[in-house]
PDB file of C-alpha atoms and ligand atoms in Angstrom:
ATOM      1  CA  MET M   1      -4.649 -17.350 -16.259  1.00  0.00           C
ATOM      2  CA  THR M   2      -2.754 -15.784 -18.487  1.00  0.00           C
ATOM      3  CA  PRO M   3      -3.440 -12.681 -18.246  1.00  0.00           C
ATOM      4  CA  ALA M   4      -3.695 -10.906 -21.826  1.00  0.00           C
ATOM      5  CA  MET M   5      -2.705  -6.718 -20.565  1.00  0.00           C
ATOM      6  CA  SER M   6       0.167  -4.760 -21.843  1.00  0.00           C
ATOM      7  CA  VAL M   7       2.866  -3.877 -19.278  1.00  0.00           C
ATOM      8  CA  ASP M   8       1.826   0.074 -20.529  1.00  0.00           C
ATOM      9  CA  VAL M   9      -1.833  -0.667 -20.161  1.00  0.00           C
ATOM     10  CA  ALA M  10      -1.089  -1.907 -16.636  1.00  0.00           C
ATOM     11  CA  ILE M  11       0.316   0.964 -15.310  1.00  0.00           C
ATOM     12  CA  ARG M  12      -2.244   3.244 -16.260  1.00  0.00           C
ATOM     13  CA  THR M  13      -4.924   1.251 -15.397  1.00  0.00           C
ATOM     14  CA  ARG M  14      -3.172   0.847 -11.285  1.00  0.00           C
ATOM     15  CA  ARG M  15      -4.980   2.904  -9.565  1.00  0.00           C
ATOM     16  CA  SER M  16      -5.337   3.341  -5.697  1.00  0.00           C
ATOM     17  CA  VAL M  17      -8.636   1.029  -4.914  1.00  0.00           C
ATOM     18  CA  ARG M  18     -10.144   1.798  -1.207  1.00  0.00           C
ATOM     19  CA  GLY M  19     -13.700  -0.664  -1.127  1.00  0.00           C
ATOM     20  CA  PHE M  20     -13.282  -3.853  -1.921  1.00  0.00           C
ATOM     21  CA  LEU M  21     -15.756  -7.134  -2.640  1.00  0.00           C
ATOM     22  CA  ALA M  22     -15.685  -9.737   0.164  1.00  0.00           C
ATOM     23  CA  ARG M  23     -14.556 -12.165  -2.369  1.00  0.00           C
ATOM     24  CA  GLU M  24     -11.237 -13.827  -2.446  1.00  0.00           C
ATOM     25  CA  VAL M  25      -8.610 -14.285  -4.611  1.00  0.00           C
ATOM     26  CA  PRO M  26      -8.041 -18.314  -5.054  1.00  0.00           C
ATOM     27  CA  ARG M  27      -4.952 -19.798  -3.881  1.00  0.00           C
ATOM     28  CA  ALA M  28      -3.653 -21.030  -7.019  1.00  0.00           C
ATOM     29  CA  GLU M  29      -3.650 -17.639  -7.926  1.00  0.00           C
ATOM     30  CA  LEU M  30      -2.170 -15.980  -5.523  1.00  0.00           C
ATOM     31  CA  ASP M  31       1.018 -18.528  -5.991  1.00  0.00           C
ATOM     32  CA  GLU M  32       1.464 -16.901  -9.563  1.00  0.00           C
ATOM     33  CA  ILE M  33       1.291 -13.214  -8.676  1.00  0.00           C
ATOM     34  CA  PHE M  34       3.493 -14.081  -5.852  1.00  0.00           C
ATOM     35  CA  THR M  35       5.614 -16.195  -8.085  1.00  0.00           C
ATOM     36  CA  LEU M  36       5.597 -13.693 -10.256  1.00  0.00           C
ATOM     37  CA  ALA M  37       6.403 -10.704  -8.146  1.00  0.00           C
ATOM     38  CA  GLN M  38      10.037 -12.791  -7.531  1.00  0.00           C
ATOM     39  CA  TRP M  39      11.227 -11.758 -10.557  1.00  0.00           C
ATOM     40  CA  ALA M  40      11.756  -8.326  -9.525  1.00  0.00           C
ATOM     41  CA  PRO M  41      14.822  -6.583  -9.194  1.00  0.00           C
ATOM     42  CA  SER M  42      17.010  -6.070  -6.267  1.00  0.00           C
ATOM     43  CA  ASN M  43      20.184  -4.961  -5.220  1.00  0.00           C
ATOM     44  CA  CYS M  44      22.985  -7.985  -5.630  1.00  0.00           C
ATOM     45  CA  ASN M  45      19.826  -9.914  -6.054  1.00  0.00           C
ATOM     46  CA  VAL M  46      18.712 -10.739  -2.743  1.00  0.00           C
ATOM     47  CA  GLN M  47      15.573 -10.264  -2.062  1.00  0.00           C
ATOM     48  CA  LEU M  48      15.449  -9.120   0.657  1.00  0.00           C
ATOM     49  CA  TRP M  49      11.331  -8.610   0.602  1.00  0.00           C
ATOM     50  CA  ARG M  50       9.390  -9.934   3.252  1.00  0.00           C
ATOM     51  CA  PRO M  51       6.060 -10.078   2.055  1.00  0.00           C
ATOM     52  CA  HIS M  52       3.415 -11.462   4.603  1.00  0.00           C
ATOM     53  CA  VAL M  53       0.243 -12.950   3.200  1.00  0.00           C
ATOM     54  CA  VAL M  54      -3.048 -12.340   5.746  1.00  0.00           C
ATOM     55  CA  SER M  55      -6.221 -13.286   4.730  1.00  0.00           C
ATOM     56  CA  GLY M  56      -9.275 -14.621   5.813  1.00  0.00           C
ATOM     57  CA  PRO M  57     -10.426 -14.789  10.112  1.00  0.00           C
ATOM     58  CA  ALA M  58      -6.384 -13.769  10.052  1.00  0.00           C
ATOM     59  CA  LEU M  59      -7.319 -10.811   8.354  1.00  0.00           C
ATOM     60  CA  LYS M  60     -10.830 -10.071  10.177  1.00  0.00           C
ATOM     61  CA  ARG M  61      -8.515 -10.472  13.501  1.00  0.00           C
ATOM     62  CA  LEU M  62      -5.835  -8.270  12.324  1.00  0.00           C
ATOM     63  CA  CYS M  63      -7.928  -5.292  11.233  1.00  0.00           C
ATOM     64  CA  THR M  64      -9.474  -5.312  14.687  1.00  0.00           C
ATOM     65  CA  ALA M  65      -6.613  -5.231  16.398  1.00  0.00           C
ATOM     66  CA  LEU M  66      -5.648  -2.158  14.582  1.00  0.00           C
ATOM     67  CA  VAL M  67      -8.963  -0.923  14.096  1.00  0.00           C
ATOM     68  CA  ASP M  68      -9.400  -0.449  18.048  1.00  0.00           C
ATOM     69  CA  ALA M  69      -5.425   1.211  18.311  1.00  0.00           C
ATOM     70  CA  ALA M  70      -6.351   3.677  16.265  1.00  0.00           C
ATOM     71  CA  ARG M  71     -10.230   4.210  17.358  1.00  0.00           C
ATOM     72  CA  ALA M  72      -8.897   4.299  21.006  1.00  0.00           C
ATOM     73  CA  ASP M  73      -6.183   7.642  19.913  1.00  0.00           C
ATOM     74  CA  GLN M  74      -3.136   4.330  20.810  1.00  0.00           C
ATOM     75  CA  PRO M  75       0.259   5.827  20.290  1.00  0.00           C
ATOM     76  CA  LEU M  76       2.249   5.579  16.564  1.00  0.00           C
ATOM     77  CA  ALA M  77       5.011   3.549  16.733  1.00  0.00           C
ATOM     78  CA  PRO M  78       5.741   3.200  13.185  1.00  0.00           C
ATOM     79  CA  ASP M  79       9.394   1.946  12.283  1.00  0.00           C
ATOM     80  CA  TRP M  80      10.111   4.018  10.762  1.00  0.00           C
ATOM     81  CA  PRO M  81       9.308   7.547  11.241  1.00  0.00           C
ATOM     82  CA  ALA M  82       5.880   8.866   9.592  1.00  0.00           C
ATOM     83  CA  ASP M  83       6.764  12.490  10.407  1.00  0.00           C
ATOM     84  CA  GLY M  84       5.701  14.997   8.048  1.00  0.00           C
ATOM     85  CA  LYS M  85       8.442  15.736   5.464  1.00  0.00           C
ATOM     86  CA  TYR M  86       6.480  17.712   2.679  1.00  0.00           C
ATOM     87  CA  HIS M  87       6.897  21.247   1.537  1.00  0.00           C
ATOM     88  CA  GLY M  88       6.256  23.351  -1.049  1.00  0.00           C
ATOM     89  CA  ILE M  89       5.434  20.858  -4.384  1.00  0.00           C
ATOM     90  CA  TYR M  90       5.167  18.201  -1.986  1.00  0.00           C
ATOM     91  CA  ARG M  91       2.691  20.032   0.576  1.00  0.00           C
ATOM     92  CA  GLU M  92       0.572  20.894  -2.932  1.00  0.00           C
ATOM     93  CA  ARG M  93       0.455  17.643  -4.171  1.00  0.00           C
ATOM     94  CA  GLN M  94      -0.356  16.167  -0.716  1.00  0.00           C
ATOM     95  CA  HIS M  95      -3.575  18.491  -0.503  1.00  0.00           C
ATOM     96  CA  ASP M  96      -4.499  18.028  -4.088  1.00  0.00           C
ATOM     97  CA  ALA M  97      -4.466  13.764  -3.591  1.00  0.00           C
ATOM     98  CA  ALA M  98      -6.505  14.032   0.198  1.00  0.00           C
ATOM     99  CA  ALA M  99      -9.014  16.537  -1.630  1.00  0.00           C
ATOM    100  CA  ARG M 100      -9.967  14.301  -3.990  1.00  0.00           C
ATOM    101  CA  LEU M 101     -10.350  11.816  -2.080  1.00  0.00           C
ATOM    102  CA  TYR M 102     -11.993  13.310   0.686  1.00  0.00           C
ATOM    103  CA  GLY M 103     -14.480  14.928  -2.531  1.00  0.00           C
ATOM    104  CA  ALA M 104     -15.574  11.229  -3.773  1.00  0.00           C
ATOM    105  CA  MET M 105     -15.978  10.290   0.107  1.00  0.00           C
ATOM    106  CA  GLY M 106     -18.284  13.787   0.521  1.00  0.00           C
ATOM    107  CA  VAL M 107     -15.312  14.715   3.588  1.00  0.00           C
ATOM    108  CA  GLU M 108     -15.440  18.062   4.293  1.00  0.00           C
ATOM    109  CA  ARG M 109     -11.997  19.930   4.901  1.00  0.00           C
ATOM    110  CA  LYS M 110     -13.390  20.050   8.342  1.00  0.00           C
ATOM    111  CA  ASP M 111     -15.545  17.738   9.862  1.00  0.00           C
ATOM    112  CA  ILE M 112     -12.948  16.023  12.056  1.00  0.00           C
ATOM    113  CA  GLN M 113     -14.909  12.791  13.189  1.00  0.00           C
ATOM    114  CA  ALA M 114     -16.052  11.954   8.987  1.00  0.00           C
ATOM    115  CA  ARG M 115     -11.823  12.673   8.179  1.00  0.00           C
ATOM    116  CA  LYS M 116     -10.790   9.935  11.001  1.00  0.00           C
ATOM    117  CA  ASP M 117     -13.794   7.702  10.197  1.00  0.00           C
ATOM    118  CA  ALA M 118     -11.986   7.916   6.548  1.00  0.00           C
ATOM    119  CA  TYR M 119      -9.040   6.762   7.938  1.00  0.00           C
ATOM    120  CA  LEU M 120      -9.882   4.232  10.428  1.00  0.00           C
ATOM    121  CA  ARG M 121     -10.878   2.717   6.888  1.00  0.00           C
ATOM    122  CA  ASN M 122      -7.220   2.177   6.115  1.00  0.00           C
ATOM    123  CA  GLN M 123      -6.960  -0.247   9.173  1.00  0.00           C
ATOM    124  CA  ALA M 124      -9.582  -1.634   8.192  1.00  0.00           C
ATOM    125  CA  CYS M 125      -8.216  -2.600   5.200  1.00  0.00           C
ATOM    126  CA  PHE M 126     -10.881  -1.335   3.369  1.00  0.00           C
ATOM    127  CA  ASP M 127     -12.773  -4.756   3.470  1.00  0.00           C
ATOM    128  CA  ALA M 128      -9.845  -5.962   1.718  1.00  0.00           C
ATOM    129  CA  PRO M 129     -10.057 -10.103   1.260  1.00  0.00           C
ATOM    130  CA  HIS M 130      -6.318 -10.076   1.377  1.00  0.00           C
ATOM    131  CA  ALA M 131      -3.315  -7.376   2.485  1.00  0.00           C
ATOM    132  CA  VAL M 132       0.130  -8.107   2.359  1.00  0.00           C
ATOM    133  CA  PHE M 133       2.277  -6.537   4.893  1.00  0.00           C
ATOM    134  CA  MET M 134       5.590  -5.879   3.709  1.00  0.00           C
ATOM    135  CA  PHE M 135       8.589  -6.428   5.806  1.00  0.00           C
ATOM    136  CA  MET M 136      12.462  -5.833   5.807  1.00  0.00           C
ATOM    137  CA  GLN M 137      14.902  -7.295   8.616  1.00  0.00           C
ATOM    138  CA  GLN M 138      17.404  -5.585  11.066  1.00  0.00           C
ATOM    139  CA  PRO M 139      19.140  -4.025  10.332  1.00  0.00           C
ATOM    140  CA  PHE M 140      18.399  -3.482   6.505  1.00  0.00           C
ATOM    141  CA  ASP M 141      16.673   0.050   5.768  1.00  0.00           C
ATOM    142  CA  ALA M 142      16.897   2.761   3.350  1.00  0.00           C
ATOM    143  CA  ARG M 143      18.666   1.357   0.560  1.00  0.00           C
ATOM    144  CA  GLU M 144      17.216  -1.771   0.928  1.00  0.00           C
ATOM    145  CA  ALA M 145      14.242  -0.469   0.786  1.00  0.00           C
ATOM    146  CA  THR M 146      14.433   0.342  -3.092  1.00  0.00           C
ATOM    147  CA  ASP M 147      13.661  -3.099  -3.004  1.00  0.00           C
ATOM    148  CA  LEU M 148      10.519  -3.285  -1.003  1.00  0.00           C
ATOM    149  CA  GLY M 149       9.405  -0.450  -3.589  1.00  0.00           C
ATOM    150  CA  ILE M 150      10.145  -2.115  -6.442  1.00  0.00           C
ATOM    151  CA  TYR M 151       8.465  -5.099  -5.594  1.00  0.00           C
ATOM    152  CA  ALA M 152       5.404  -3.889  -4.605  1.00  0.00           C
ATOM    153  CA  GLN M 153       4.894  -1.844  -7.645  1.00  0.00           C
ATOM    154  CA  THR M 154       5.638  -5.519  -9.585  1.00  0.00           C
ATOM    155  CA  LEU M 155       3.184  -6.990  -7.613  1.00  0.00           C
ATOM    156  CA  MET M 156       0.015  -4.513  -8.062  1.00  0.00           C
ATOM    157  CA  LEU M 157       1.555  -5.099 -12.009  1.00  0.00           C
ATOM    158  CA  ALA M 158       0.314  -8.322 -11.769  1.00  0.00           C
ATOM    159  CA  LEU M 159      -2.482  -7.965  -9.541  1.00  0.00           C
ATOM    160  CA  THR M 160      -4.130  -5.329 -11.986  1.00  0.00           C
ATOM    161  CA  ALA M 161      -2.908  -7.232 -15.075  1.00  0.00           C
ATOM    162  CA  ARG M 162      -5.696  -9.849 -13.656  1.00  0.00           C
ATOM    163  CA  GLY M 163      -8.624  -7.502 -12.683  1.00  0.00           C
ATOM    164  CA  ILE M 164      -7.516  -7.555  -8.804  1.00  0.00           C
ATOM    165  CA  ALA M 165      -7.182  -4.254  -7.368  1.00  0.00           C
ATOM    166  CA  SER M 166      -4.635  -2.582  -4.650  1.00  0.00           C
ATOM    167  CA  CYS M 167      -3.962   0.069  -2.349  1.00  0.00           C
ATOM    168  CA  ALA M 168      -0.432   0.678  -0.909  1.00  0.00           C
ATOM    169  CA  GLN M 169      -0.808   1.608   3.128  1.00  0.00           C
ATOM    170  CA  GLY M 170       2.041   3.363   5.028  1.00  0.00           C
ATOM    171  CA  ALA M 171      -1.355   3.413   7.337  1.00  0.00           C
ATOM    172  CA  LEU M 172      -1.136  -0.449   8.123  1.00  0.00           C
ATOM    173  CA  ALA M 173       3.054   0.335   9.170  1.00  0.00           C
ATOM    174  CA  LEU M 174       1.546   3.064  12.178  1.00  0.00           C
ATOM    175  CA  TYR M 175       1.193  -0.236  14.916  1.00  0.00           C
ATOM    176  CA  PRO M 176       4.329  -2.941  14.090  1.00  0.00           C
ATOM    177  CA  PRO M 177       3.935  -4.380  17.492  1.00  0.00           C
ATOM    178  CA  ILE M 178       0.203  -5.260  16.456  1.00  0.00           C
ATOM    179  CA  VAL M 179       0.762  -6.899  13.424  1.00  0.00           C
ATOM    180  CA  ARG M 180       4.273  -8.589  14.736  1.00  0.00           C
ATOM    181  CA  GLU M 181       1.905 -10.113  16.895  1.00  0.00           C
ATOM    182  CA  HIS M 182      -0.850 -11.467  15.115  1.00  0.00           C
ATOM    183  CA  LEU M 183       1.653 -13.065  12.784  1.00  0.00           C
ATOM    184  CA  GLY M 184       4.220 -14.202  15.541  1.00  0.00           C
ATOM    185  CA  LEU M 185       7.324 -12.215  14.508  1.00  0.00           C
ATOM    186  CA  GLY M 186      10.117 -10.801  15.997  1.00  0.00           C
ATOM    187  CA  ALA M 187      11.451  -7.645  16.588  1.00  0.00           C
ATOM    188  CA  ASP M 188      13.543  -7.814  14.030  1.00  0.00           C
ATOM    189  CA  GLU M 189      11.482  -7.828  11.186  1.00  0.00           C
ATOM    190  CA  ARG M 190      10.589  -3.981  10.447  1.00  0.00           C
ATOM    191  CA  LEU M 191       7.114  -3.276   8.939  1.00  0.00           C
ATOM    192  CA  MET M 192       7.578  -0.522   6.224  1.00  0.00           C
ATOM    193  CA  PHE M 193       3.989  -0.825   4.705  1.00  0.00           C
ATOM    194  CA  GLY M 194       1.087  -2.759   3.725  1.00  0.00           C
ATOM    195  CA  ILE M 195      -0.952  -3.820   0.158  1.00  0.00           C
ATOM    196  CA  SER M 196      -4.603  -4.232  -0.052  1.00  0.00           C
ATOM    197  CA  PHE M 197      -6.139  -6.533  -2.427  1.00  0.00           C
ATOM    198  CA  GLY M 198      -8.607  -8.116  -3.562  1.00  0.00           C
ATOM    199  CA  TYR M 199     -11.655  -7.271  -6.414  1.00  0.00           C
ATOM    200  CA  GLU M 200     -12.958  -3.577  -6.266  1.00  0.00           C
ATOM    201  CA  ASP M 201     -16.355  -2.333  -5.395  1.00  0.00           C
ATOM    202  CA  THR M 202     -17.618   0.276  -7.765  1.00  0.00           C
ATOM    203  CA  GLY M 203     -19.615   0.975  -5.037  1.00  0.00           C
ATOM    204  CA  VAL M 204     -17.269   2.792  -2.990  1.00  0.00           C
ATOM    205  CA  PRO M 205     -18.135   6.226  -2.811  1.00  0.00           C
ATOM    206  CA  ALA M 206     -13.977   6.940  -2.139  1.00  0.00           C
ATOM    207  CA  ASN M 207     -13.341   4.062  -5.552  1.00  0.00           C
ATOM    208  CA  ALA M 208     -13.822   7.348  -7.837  1.00  0.00           C
ATOM    209  CA  ALA M 209     -11.517   9.348  -6.577  1.00  0.00           C
ATOM    210  CA  ARG M 210      -9.339  10.106  -9.305  1.00  0.00           C
ATOM    211  CA  VAL M 211      -5.198  11.296  -9.022  1.00  0.00           C
ATOM    212  CA  GLY M 212      -2.764  12.359 -11.698  1.00  0.00           C
ATOM    213  CA  ARG M 213       0.520  13.256 -12.430  1.00  0.00           C
ATOM    214  CA  ALA M 214       3.234  15.987 -13.130  1.00  0.00           C
ATOM    215  CA  LEU M 215       4.304  16.047 -16.547  1.00  0.00           C
ATOM    216  CA  ILE M 216       7.585  14.629 -17.311  1.00  0.00           C
ATOM    217  CA  GLU M 217       8.909  18.416 -17.331  1.00  0.00           C
ATOM    218  CA  GLU M 218       8.672  19.039 -13.591  1.00  0.00           C
ATOM    219  CA  ALA M 219      10.294  15.520 -12.561  1.00  0.00           C
ATOM    220  CA  VAL M 220      12.812  13.935 -15.513  1.00  0.00           C
ATOM    221  CA  VAL M 221      16.404  16.143 -16.340  1.00  0.00           C
ATOM    222  CA  PHE M 222      17.924  14.618 -19.312  1.00  0.00           C
ATOM    223  CA  HIS M 223      21.512  14.998 -20.050  1.00  0.00           C
ATOM    224  CA  ARG M 224      23.140  14.393 -23.335  1.00  0.00           C
ATOM    225  CA  ASP M 225      26.154  17.071 -24.047  1.00  0.00           C
TER     226      ASP M 225
HETATM  227  C1  FMN J 301       4.408   3.380  -0.393  1.00  0.00           C
HETATM  228  C2  FMN J 301       2.929   4.407   0.333  1.00  0.00           C
HETATM  229  C3  FMN J 301       2.031   4.580   0.984  1.00  0.00           C
HETATM  230  C4  FMN J 301       0.820   4.317   0.841  1.00  0.00           C
HETATM  231  N1  FMN J 301       0.374   4.374   1.795  1.00  0.00           N
HETATM  232  C5  FMN J 301      -1.332   5.213   1.502  1.00  0.00           C
HETATM  233  C6  FMN J 301      -1.966   5.190   2.840  1.00  0.00           C
HETATM  234  O1  FMN J 301      -2.117   5.044   3.718  1.00  0.00           O
HETATM  235  N2  FMN J 301      -3.424   5.034   2.351  1.00  0.00           N
HETATM  236  C7  FMN J 301      -4.277   5.387   1.995  1.00  0.00           C
HETATM  237  O2  FMN J 301      -5.769   5.519   1.719  1.00  0.00           O
HETATM  238  N3  FMN J 301      -3.549   5.500   0.069  1.00  0.00           N
HETATM  239  C8  FMN J 301      -2.121   5.427   0.292  1.00  0.00           C
HETATM  240  N4  FMN J 301      -1.105   4.955  -0.606  1.00  0.00           N
HETATM  241  C9  FMN J 301      -2.042   5.594  -2.006  1.00  0.00           C
HETATM  242  C10 FMN J 301      -1.588   7.157  -2.636  1.00  0.00           C
HETATM  243  O3  FMN J 301      -2.547   7.584  -2.935  1.00  0.00           O
HETATM  244  C11 FMN J 301      -1.585   6.577  -3.974  1.00  0.00           C
HETATM  245  O4  FMN J 301      -0.351   5.858  -4.584  1.00  0.00           O
HETATM  246  C12 FMN J 301      -1.015   8.440  -4.378  1.00  0.00           C
HETATM  247  O5  FMN J 301      -2.275   8.864  -4.050  1.00  0.00           O
HETATM  248  C13 FMN J 301      -1.582   7.684  -6.439  1.00  0.00           C
HETATM  249  O6  FMN J 301      -2.768   7.694  -6.783  1.00  0.00           O
HETATM  250  P1  FMN J 301      -3.111   5.873  -7.338  1.00  0.00           P
HETATM  251  O7  FMN J 301      -2.412   4.853  -6.415  1.00  0.00           O
HETATM  252  O8  FMN J 301      -4.544   6.027  -7.505  1.00  0.00           O
HETATM  253  O9  FMN J 301      -2.527   6.061  -8.634  1.00  0.00           O
HETATM  254  C14 FMN J 301      -0.385   4.966  -0.166  1.00  0.00           C
HETATM  255  C15 FMN J 301       1.149   4.918  -1.776  1.00  0.00           C
HETATM  256  C16 FMN J 301       2.531   4.635  -1.830  1.00  0.00           C
HETATM  257  C17 FMN J 301       2.627   4.120  -2.762  1.00  0.00           C
END
């Protein structure tokens, strides 16, 4: 199926969805979407993204292992540190996004257990039927991470245009050894993030959350004369 959605509409329509139906995306459509995403640009056209698409029983097994690790408070071992670098306006935006999400879910800020349960939904891929885990091989680092980011948005827009929802998740990269073990990968494949995707379950309260964006005056600097 060739989607009719314009790029503008796809960009505006895409949002992070955190609750999915069990229905899988047909394999032929997955092939079409991932073929399209291959057209993302990259430094020197090296195309170094290594997406691993996990579905069905393999995803169930992996999510169970990730949820178990998080529930047991197993030490986090991300390939890139996920420490709090957000200050000032960035921290405010982070808090705003969290408040909107927890607000939609009816989770009180001081309710530690409810917040942990909400966090664990990440490790369960929000019940999505598919997740794609984004790897880069060693020694690639920050410069090449740009390519992964551009690839990821290209992929999410291709999904959106076909009515398929997604959520990029740094939380899926907190236990890389578990993911690597399940996918049969060596330690030189470093995990940056994952993206859960599938058809939105509109009945999930978290999916009512909406975040905004700053005006361009706060972000873009135009230089001319
Ligand atoms: C690289 C990346 C990592 C993210 N990690 C998470 C995550 O671990 N859990 C989550 O619920 N959302 C995560 N998000 C989603 C962001 O919270 C979301 O994109 C942001 O709040 C803007 O909302 P929108 O995607 O609905 O427009 C991530 C997004 C990106 C791009």
